[in-house]
XYZ file of C-alpha atoms in Angstrom:
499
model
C 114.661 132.391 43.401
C 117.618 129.688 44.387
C 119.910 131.507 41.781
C 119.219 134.670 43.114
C 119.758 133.637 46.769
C 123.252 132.553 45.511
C 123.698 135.514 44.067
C 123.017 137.837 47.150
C 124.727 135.214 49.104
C 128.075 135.597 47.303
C 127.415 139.437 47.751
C 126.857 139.135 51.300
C 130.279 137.256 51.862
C 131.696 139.309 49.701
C 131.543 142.300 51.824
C 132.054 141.044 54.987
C 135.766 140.867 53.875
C 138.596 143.289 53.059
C 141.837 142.398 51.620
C 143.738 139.554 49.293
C 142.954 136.521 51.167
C 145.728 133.414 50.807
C 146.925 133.251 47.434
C 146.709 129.673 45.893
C 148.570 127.683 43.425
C 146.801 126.879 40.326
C 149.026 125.225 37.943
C 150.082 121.225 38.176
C 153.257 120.998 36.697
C 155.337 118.470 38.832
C 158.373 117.969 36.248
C 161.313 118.961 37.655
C 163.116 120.430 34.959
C 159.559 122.262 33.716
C 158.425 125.865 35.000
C 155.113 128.113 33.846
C 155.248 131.683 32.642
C 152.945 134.585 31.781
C 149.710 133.666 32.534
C 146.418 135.097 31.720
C 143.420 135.083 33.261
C 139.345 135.380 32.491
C 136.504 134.961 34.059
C 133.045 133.680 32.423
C 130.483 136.246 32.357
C 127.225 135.826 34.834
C 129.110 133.809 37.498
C 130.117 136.242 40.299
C 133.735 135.022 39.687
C 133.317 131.452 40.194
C 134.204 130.265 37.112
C 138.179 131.557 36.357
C 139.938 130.344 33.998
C 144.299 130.655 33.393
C 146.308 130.081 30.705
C 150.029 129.925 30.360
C 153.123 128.981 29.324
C 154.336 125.701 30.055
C 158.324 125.496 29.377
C 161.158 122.727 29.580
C 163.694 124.811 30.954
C 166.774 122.669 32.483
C 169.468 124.979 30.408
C 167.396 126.144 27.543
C 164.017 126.043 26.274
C 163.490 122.898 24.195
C 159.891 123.061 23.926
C 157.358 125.200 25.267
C 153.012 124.227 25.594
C 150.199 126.143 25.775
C 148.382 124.982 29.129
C 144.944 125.653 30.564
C 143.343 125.581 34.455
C 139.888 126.246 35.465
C 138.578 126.720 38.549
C 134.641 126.222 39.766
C 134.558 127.706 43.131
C 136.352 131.082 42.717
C 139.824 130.142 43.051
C 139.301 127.838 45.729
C 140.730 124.573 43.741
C 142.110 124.071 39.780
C 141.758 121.134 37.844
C 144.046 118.142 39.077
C 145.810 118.451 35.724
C 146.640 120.717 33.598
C 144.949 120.834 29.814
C 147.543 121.138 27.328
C 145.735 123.709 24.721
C 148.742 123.339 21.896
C 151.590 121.565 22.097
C 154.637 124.004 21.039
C 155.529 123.656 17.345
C 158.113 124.149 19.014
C 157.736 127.633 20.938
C 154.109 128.585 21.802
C 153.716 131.314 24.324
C 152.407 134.722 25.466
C 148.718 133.389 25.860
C 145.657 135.922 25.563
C 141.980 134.716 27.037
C 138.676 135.761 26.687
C 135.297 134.643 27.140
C 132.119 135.351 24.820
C 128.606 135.755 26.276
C 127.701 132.592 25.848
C 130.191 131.040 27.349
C 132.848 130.186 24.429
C 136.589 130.613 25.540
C 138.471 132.113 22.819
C 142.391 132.501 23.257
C 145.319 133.666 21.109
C 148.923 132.662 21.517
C 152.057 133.448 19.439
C 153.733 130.239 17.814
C 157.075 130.009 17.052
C 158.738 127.371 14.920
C 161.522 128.552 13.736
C 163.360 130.472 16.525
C 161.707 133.546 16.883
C 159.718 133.330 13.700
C 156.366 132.258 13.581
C 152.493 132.955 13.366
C 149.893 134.461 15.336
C 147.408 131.625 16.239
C 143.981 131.329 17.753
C 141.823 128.486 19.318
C 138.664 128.231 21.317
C 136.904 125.942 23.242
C 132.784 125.174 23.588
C 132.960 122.948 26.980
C 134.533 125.315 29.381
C 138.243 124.284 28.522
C 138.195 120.520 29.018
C 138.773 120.770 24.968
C 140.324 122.773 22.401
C 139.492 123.471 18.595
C 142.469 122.929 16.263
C 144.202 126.282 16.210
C 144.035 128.377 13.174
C 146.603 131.251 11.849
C 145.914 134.544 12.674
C 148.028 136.783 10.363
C 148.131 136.858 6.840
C 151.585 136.443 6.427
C 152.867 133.611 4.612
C 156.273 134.143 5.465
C 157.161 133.508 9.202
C 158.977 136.346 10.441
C 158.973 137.295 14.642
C 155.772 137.928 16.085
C 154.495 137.899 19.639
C 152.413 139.766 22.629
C 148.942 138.882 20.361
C 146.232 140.828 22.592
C 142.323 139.888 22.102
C 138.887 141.712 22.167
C 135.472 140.903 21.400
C 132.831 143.398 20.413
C 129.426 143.302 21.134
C 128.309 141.620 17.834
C 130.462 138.601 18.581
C 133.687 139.312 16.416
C 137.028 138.966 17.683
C 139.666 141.676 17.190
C 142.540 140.755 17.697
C 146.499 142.665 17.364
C 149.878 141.787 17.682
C 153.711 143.063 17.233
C 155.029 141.638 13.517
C 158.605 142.092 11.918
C 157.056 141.727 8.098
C 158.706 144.808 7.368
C 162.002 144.939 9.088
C 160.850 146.480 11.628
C 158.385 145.259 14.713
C 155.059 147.482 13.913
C 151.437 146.693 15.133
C 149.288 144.635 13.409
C 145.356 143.573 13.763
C 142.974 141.529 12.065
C 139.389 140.267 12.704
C 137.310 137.511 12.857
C 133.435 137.361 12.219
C 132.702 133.646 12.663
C 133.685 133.384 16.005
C 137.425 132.623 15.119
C 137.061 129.895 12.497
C 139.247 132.026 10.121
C 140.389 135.930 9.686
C 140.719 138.672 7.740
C 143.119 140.994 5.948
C 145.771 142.294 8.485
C 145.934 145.898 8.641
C 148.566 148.170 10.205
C 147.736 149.852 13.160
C 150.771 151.939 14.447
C 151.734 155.430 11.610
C 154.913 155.363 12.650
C 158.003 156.453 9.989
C 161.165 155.755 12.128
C 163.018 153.467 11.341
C 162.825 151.606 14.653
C 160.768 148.651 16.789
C 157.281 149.679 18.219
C 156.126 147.318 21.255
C 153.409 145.106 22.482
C 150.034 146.531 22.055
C 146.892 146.074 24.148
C 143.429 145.999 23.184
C 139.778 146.760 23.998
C 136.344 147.303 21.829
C 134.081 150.722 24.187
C 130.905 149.658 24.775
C 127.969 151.554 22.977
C 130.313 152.320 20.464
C 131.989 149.125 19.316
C 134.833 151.436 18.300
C 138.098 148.976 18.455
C 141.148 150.765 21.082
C 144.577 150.234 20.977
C 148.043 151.667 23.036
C 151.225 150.374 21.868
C 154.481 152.031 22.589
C 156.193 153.217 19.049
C 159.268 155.526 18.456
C 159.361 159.096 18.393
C 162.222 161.276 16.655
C 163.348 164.453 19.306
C 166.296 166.303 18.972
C 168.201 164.027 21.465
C 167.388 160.833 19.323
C 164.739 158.344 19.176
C 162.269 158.058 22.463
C 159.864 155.365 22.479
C 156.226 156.853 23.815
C 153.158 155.564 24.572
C 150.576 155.793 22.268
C 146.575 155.763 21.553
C 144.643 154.527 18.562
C 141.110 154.192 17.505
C 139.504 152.924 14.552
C 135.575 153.541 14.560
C 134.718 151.103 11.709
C 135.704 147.867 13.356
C 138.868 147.397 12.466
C 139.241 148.736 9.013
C 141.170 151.665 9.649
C 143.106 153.542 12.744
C 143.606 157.174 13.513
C 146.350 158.777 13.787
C 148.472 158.195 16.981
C 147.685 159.869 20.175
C 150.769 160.142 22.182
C 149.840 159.460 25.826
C 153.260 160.530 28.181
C 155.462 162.846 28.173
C 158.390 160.948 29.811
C 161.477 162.431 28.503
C 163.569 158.857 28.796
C 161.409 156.324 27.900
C 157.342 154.416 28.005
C 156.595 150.639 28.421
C 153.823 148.606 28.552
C 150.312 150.655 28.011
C 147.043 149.100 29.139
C 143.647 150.014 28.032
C 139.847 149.916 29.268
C 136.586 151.659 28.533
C 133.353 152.194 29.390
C 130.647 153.993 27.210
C 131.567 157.006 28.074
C 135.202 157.289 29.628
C 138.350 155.434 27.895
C 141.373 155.175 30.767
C 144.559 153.948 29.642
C 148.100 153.681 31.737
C 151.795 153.305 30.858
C 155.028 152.562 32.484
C 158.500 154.953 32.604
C 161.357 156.922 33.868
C 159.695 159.534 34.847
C 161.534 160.838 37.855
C 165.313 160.714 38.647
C 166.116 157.070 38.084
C 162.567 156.233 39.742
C 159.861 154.216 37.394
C 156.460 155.468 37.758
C 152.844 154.445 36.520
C 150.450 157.289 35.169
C 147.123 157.035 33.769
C 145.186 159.081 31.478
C 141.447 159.069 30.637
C 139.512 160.313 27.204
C 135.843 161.373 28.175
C 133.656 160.652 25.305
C 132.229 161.379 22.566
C 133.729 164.701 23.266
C 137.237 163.339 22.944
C 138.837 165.391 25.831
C 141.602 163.970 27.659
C 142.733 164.109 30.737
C 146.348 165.247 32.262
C 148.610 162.451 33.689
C 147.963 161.554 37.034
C 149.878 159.219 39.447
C 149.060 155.491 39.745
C 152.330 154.275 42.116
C 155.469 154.915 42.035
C 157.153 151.673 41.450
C 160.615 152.424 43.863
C 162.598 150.668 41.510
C 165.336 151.319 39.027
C 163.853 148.657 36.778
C 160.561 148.650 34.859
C 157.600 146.765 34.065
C 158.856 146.251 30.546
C 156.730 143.225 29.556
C 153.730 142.854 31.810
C 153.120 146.017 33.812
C 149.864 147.813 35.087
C 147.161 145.583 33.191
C 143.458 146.964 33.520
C 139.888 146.251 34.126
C 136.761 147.550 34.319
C 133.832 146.594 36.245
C 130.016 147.387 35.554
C 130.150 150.193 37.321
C 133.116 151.636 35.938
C 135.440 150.904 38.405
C 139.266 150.552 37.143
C 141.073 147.878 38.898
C 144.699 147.454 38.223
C 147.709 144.698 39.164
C 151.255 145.712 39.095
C 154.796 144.137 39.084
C 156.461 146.386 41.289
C 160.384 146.292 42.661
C 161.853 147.241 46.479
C 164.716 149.505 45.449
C 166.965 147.573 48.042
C 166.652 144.073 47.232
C 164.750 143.956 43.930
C 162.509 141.692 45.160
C 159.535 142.063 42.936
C 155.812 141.653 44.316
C 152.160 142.292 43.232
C 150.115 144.953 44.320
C 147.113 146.144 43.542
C 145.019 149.340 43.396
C 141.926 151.005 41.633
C 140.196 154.018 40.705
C 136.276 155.223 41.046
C 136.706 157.852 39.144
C 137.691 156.949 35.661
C 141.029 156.721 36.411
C 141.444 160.319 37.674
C 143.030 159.551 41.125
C 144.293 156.279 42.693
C 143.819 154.286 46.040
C 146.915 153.845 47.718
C 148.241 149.601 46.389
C 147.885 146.984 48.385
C 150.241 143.557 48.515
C 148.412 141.003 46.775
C 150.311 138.389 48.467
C 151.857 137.964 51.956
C 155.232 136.549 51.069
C 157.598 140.174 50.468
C 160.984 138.658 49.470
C 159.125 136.256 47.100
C 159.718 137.139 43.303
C 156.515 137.826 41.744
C 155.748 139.073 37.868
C 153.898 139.223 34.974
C 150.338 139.842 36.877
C 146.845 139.936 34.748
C 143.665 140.727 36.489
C 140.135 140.118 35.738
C 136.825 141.480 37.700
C 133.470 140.126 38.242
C 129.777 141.207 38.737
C 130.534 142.596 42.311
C 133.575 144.678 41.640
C 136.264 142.356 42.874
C 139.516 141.311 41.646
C 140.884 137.811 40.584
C 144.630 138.141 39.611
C 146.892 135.435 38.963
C 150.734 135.560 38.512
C 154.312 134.114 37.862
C 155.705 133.070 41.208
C 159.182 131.743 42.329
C 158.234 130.798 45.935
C 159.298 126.811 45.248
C 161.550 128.460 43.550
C 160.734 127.528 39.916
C 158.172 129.309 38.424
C 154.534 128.550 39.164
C 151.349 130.347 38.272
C 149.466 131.884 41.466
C 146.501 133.099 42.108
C 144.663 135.432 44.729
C 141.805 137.171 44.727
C 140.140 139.895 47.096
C 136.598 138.600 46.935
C 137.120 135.570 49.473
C 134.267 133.515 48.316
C 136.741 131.575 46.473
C 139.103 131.442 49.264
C 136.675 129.845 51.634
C 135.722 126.371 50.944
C 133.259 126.141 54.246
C 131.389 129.768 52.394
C 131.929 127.721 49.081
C 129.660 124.689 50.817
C 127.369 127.273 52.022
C 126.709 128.811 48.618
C 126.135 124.876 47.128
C 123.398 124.686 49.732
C 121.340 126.434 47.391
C 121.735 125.624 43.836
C 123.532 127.755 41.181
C 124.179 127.266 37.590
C 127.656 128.875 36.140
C 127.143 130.237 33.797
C 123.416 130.264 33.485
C 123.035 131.181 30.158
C 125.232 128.924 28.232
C 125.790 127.056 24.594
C 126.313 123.612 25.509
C 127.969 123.554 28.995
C 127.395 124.559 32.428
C 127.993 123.448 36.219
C 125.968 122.799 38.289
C 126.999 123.579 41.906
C 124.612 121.562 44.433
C 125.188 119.100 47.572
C 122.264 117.182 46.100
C 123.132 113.431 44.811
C 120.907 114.078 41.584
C 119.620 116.986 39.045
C 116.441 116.772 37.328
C 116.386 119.156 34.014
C 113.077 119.942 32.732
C 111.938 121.909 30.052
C 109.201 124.584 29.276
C 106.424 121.897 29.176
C 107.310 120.236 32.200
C 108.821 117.197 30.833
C 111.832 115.716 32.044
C 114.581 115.540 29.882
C 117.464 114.635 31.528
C 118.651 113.362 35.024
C 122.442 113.994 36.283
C 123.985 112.236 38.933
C 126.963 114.202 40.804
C 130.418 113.574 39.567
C 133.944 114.777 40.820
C 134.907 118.271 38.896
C 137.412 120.889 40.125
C 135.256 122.046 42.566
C 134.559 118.957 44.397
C 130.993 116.879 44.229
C 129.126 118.958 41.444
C 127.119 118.086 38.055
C 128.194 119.085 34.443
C 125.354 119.455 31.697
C 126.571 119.160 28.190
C 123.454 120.129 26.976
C 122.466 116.911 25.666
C 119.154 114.311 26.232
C 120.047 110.922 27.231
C 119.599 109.507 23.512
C 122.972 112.420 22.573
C 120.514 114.465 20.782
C 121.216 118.051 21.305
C 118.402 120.156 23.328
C 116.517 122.613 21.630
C 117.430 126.478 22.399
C 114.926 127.334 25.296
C 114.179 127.835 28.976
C 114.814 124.554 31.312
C 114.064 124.525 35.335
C 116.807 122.726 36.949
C 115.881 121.011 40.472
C 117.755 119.665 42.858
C 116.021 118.526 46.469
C 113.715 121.366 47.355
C 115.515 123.745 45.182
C 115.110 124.998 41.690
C 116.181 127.353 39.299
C 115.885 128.346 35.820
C 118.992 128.031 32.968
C 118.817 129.040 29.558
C 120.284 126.903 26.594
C 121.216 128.952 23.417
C 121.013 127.373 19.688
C 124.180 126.679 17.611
């Protein structure tokens, strides 16, 4: 009953508000001659957005990059505060970057990064952590290449039987073409790589995104790749779909029909609609965003429709429109988008509840307009509401910010409100969950009614809260099963899944 009070507590907040509320920052990076870039954000699934986690570059940059890390933040309470320090996931060997998170159901964070070692040559790599980011497995190498040739923008998806899919740009052949490969053990090692793009000009296809449909597990992918017209070579946006997990990939789809050029497609699904977006020249020397939605199984697309107009000469090259979905199919989008006068750029925000067939006019995420903002990534909870988290220059180096509309997280006097109750995020979990609670002490019980272990409150992002590794007091692990958590008058039930 106490986790479903919390619950329709957060929901009650929730929409009693309208609009980005104060963005925050959530790196810790004090170094002077150090900056972040590119983050990406996730949130773990069951928690009504109160467990986000970032990752991100973490760069020396005083002239030139002499090193670049792999960093980590979490945050308990929505947003509200981040870790005191940042986790250092990989230290660069010497040039990792271009993070990718996502988190399984039962709570495992899985992330993929590109690592460079010897200037732009390198490996795909992936990592993943069991205690909610506080540690990280040794990283493993993605691709199959034992050569290291340039690599980068590695995207990740997981499909609903727990493998990771997982694709990438690669130069193996000369040329920058789209790769993927997948894991069945949960990342511990990977497959054969297999080629994704069909393309047969002889020039560079770009960074791909990812996502597995639900109710179909068929793996999607949009990546920009060449196209020979009779004034040259155009890059365009295009869609692939391979319907036995991975193995193979139809034959492109292409998705515009800008005559100059297409950057940066994102993709999303539901079980029955698949909406993707892309970035060009559409109009004049104006850069516009359009979508375009497939309605399955019957495989009819959409026409192009208008997300923004971007007022800018420039375009989102690297990081544009990314995507999300919520459960009740609900596209959400952030953009990186440029004042034509000052090329000043800022985030905005908008969404579509229809599929991606029309748009809500954006909204500025943040308050600050002559700010430069990029490189935005978005990720929606339960409730429909966005948590987005960006490159900022406010200080002015770069930092990693973070906003979201939802305002529980933004609240800290809502945020003590909520702990009067107790929740458990996530609360179905492996071997790791908080606790949030103004109670001094936790008592765990399990299905008999025995007591098996008693937490006392300890400092964690979010303030005075409890963390349960999912181990007795004797460091034997707890069998898979049901356990009551109580704290005070309160109670509510957890469950502990096996290894």
């Amino acid at each position: 009953m106490a986790s479903r009070l919390c619950v329709l507590l957060l929901w009650a907040i929730a929409q009693t508000r309208a609009g980005f509320g104060p963005s925050v920052r959530v790196d810790h990076e004090t170094r002077p001659a150090w900056a972040c870039y590119h983050p990406d954000i996730a949130l773990a699934p069951g928690c009504n957005g109160q467990l986000v986690y970032v990752a991100f570059e973490n760069d020396s940059v005083p002239f030139l990059v002499e090193r670049s890390d792999i960093a980590f933040q979490r945050s308990t309470d929505g947003g509200l505060t981040w870790l005191p320090e940042n986790v250092i996931v990989r230290r660069g060997n010497r040039f990792a970057c271009y993070p990718d998170l996502k988190v399984a159901g039962d709570g495992t964070i899985h992330l993929v990064f590109t690592d460079r070692i010897d200037g732009s040559n390198g490996h795909i790599c992936a990592t993943r952590s069991t205690d909610g980011g506080f540690t990280w497995e040794t990283p493993v190498q993605v691709d199959d290449n034992p050569s290291r040739v340039p690599v980068g923008w590695a995207r990740l998806a997981l499909d609903s039987l727990g493998n990771l899919f997982c694709c990438w740009t690669d130069n193996r052949g000369g040329y920058l073409r789209v790769y993927a490969d997948r894991s069945t053990d949960g990342g511990l090692s990977w497959g054969t790589d297999i080629r994704v793009d069909d393309d047969t000009v002889s020039f560079n296809c770009y960074p791909p995104d990812v996502y597995v449909q639900p109710g179909t597990n068929h793996y999607l992918v949009v990546a920009v790749a060449p196209v020979r017209q009779p004034g040259g070579i155009v890059l365009h946006s295009h869609f692939y779909r391979s319907t036995d997990m991975g193995l193979t990939f139809s034959t492109g789809f292409q998705l515009d029909t800008f005559s100059g050029y297409c950057q940066q497609p994102h993709v999303v699904a539901d079980e029955g609609h698949i909406i993707t977006d892309y970035t060009g020249n559409g109009y004049g020397n104006q850069c516009v965003t359009l979508a375009r939605t497939c309605f399955t199984p019957a495989d009819s697309w959409s026409g192009q429709v208008l997300v923004t107009e971007l007022d800018t000469i420039y375009s989102s090259f690297t990081n544009g429109a990314k995507l999300a979905i919520d459960q009740n199919g609900t596209v959400h989008t952030a953009l990186m988008i440029a004042d034509r006068r000052t090329t000043i750029w800022n985030i905005y925000y908008t969404k579509s509840t229809d599929h991606g067939t029309s748009w809500l006019p954006r909204e500025a995420v943040d308050s600050l307009p002559a700010i430069q903002q990029w490189d935005p990534t978005i990720a929606v909870d339960e409730l429909g509401y966005a948590y987005i988290a960006w490159q900022d220059m406010r200080n002015p180096k770069a930092q990693i910010w973070f906003a979201t509309n939802s305002q529980v997280g933004i609240s800290s006097q809502e945020i003590q409100r909520t702990r009067a109750g107790l929740c458990c995020l996530p609360a179905v979990f492996r071997d790791y969950t908080t606790i949030l609670t103004d109670a001094p002490k936790v008592a765990i019980y399990d299905a008999t009614g025995r007591l098996v272990r008693t937490l006392t409150a300890r400092h964690s992002s979010a303030g005075a809260g409890h963390i349960w590794d999912g181990t007795g007091e004797t460091g034997l692990v707890l069998p898979a099963g049901v356990y009551l958590v109580r704290a005070g008058a309160n109670s509510t039930r957890v469950v502990l899944l096996s290894y």
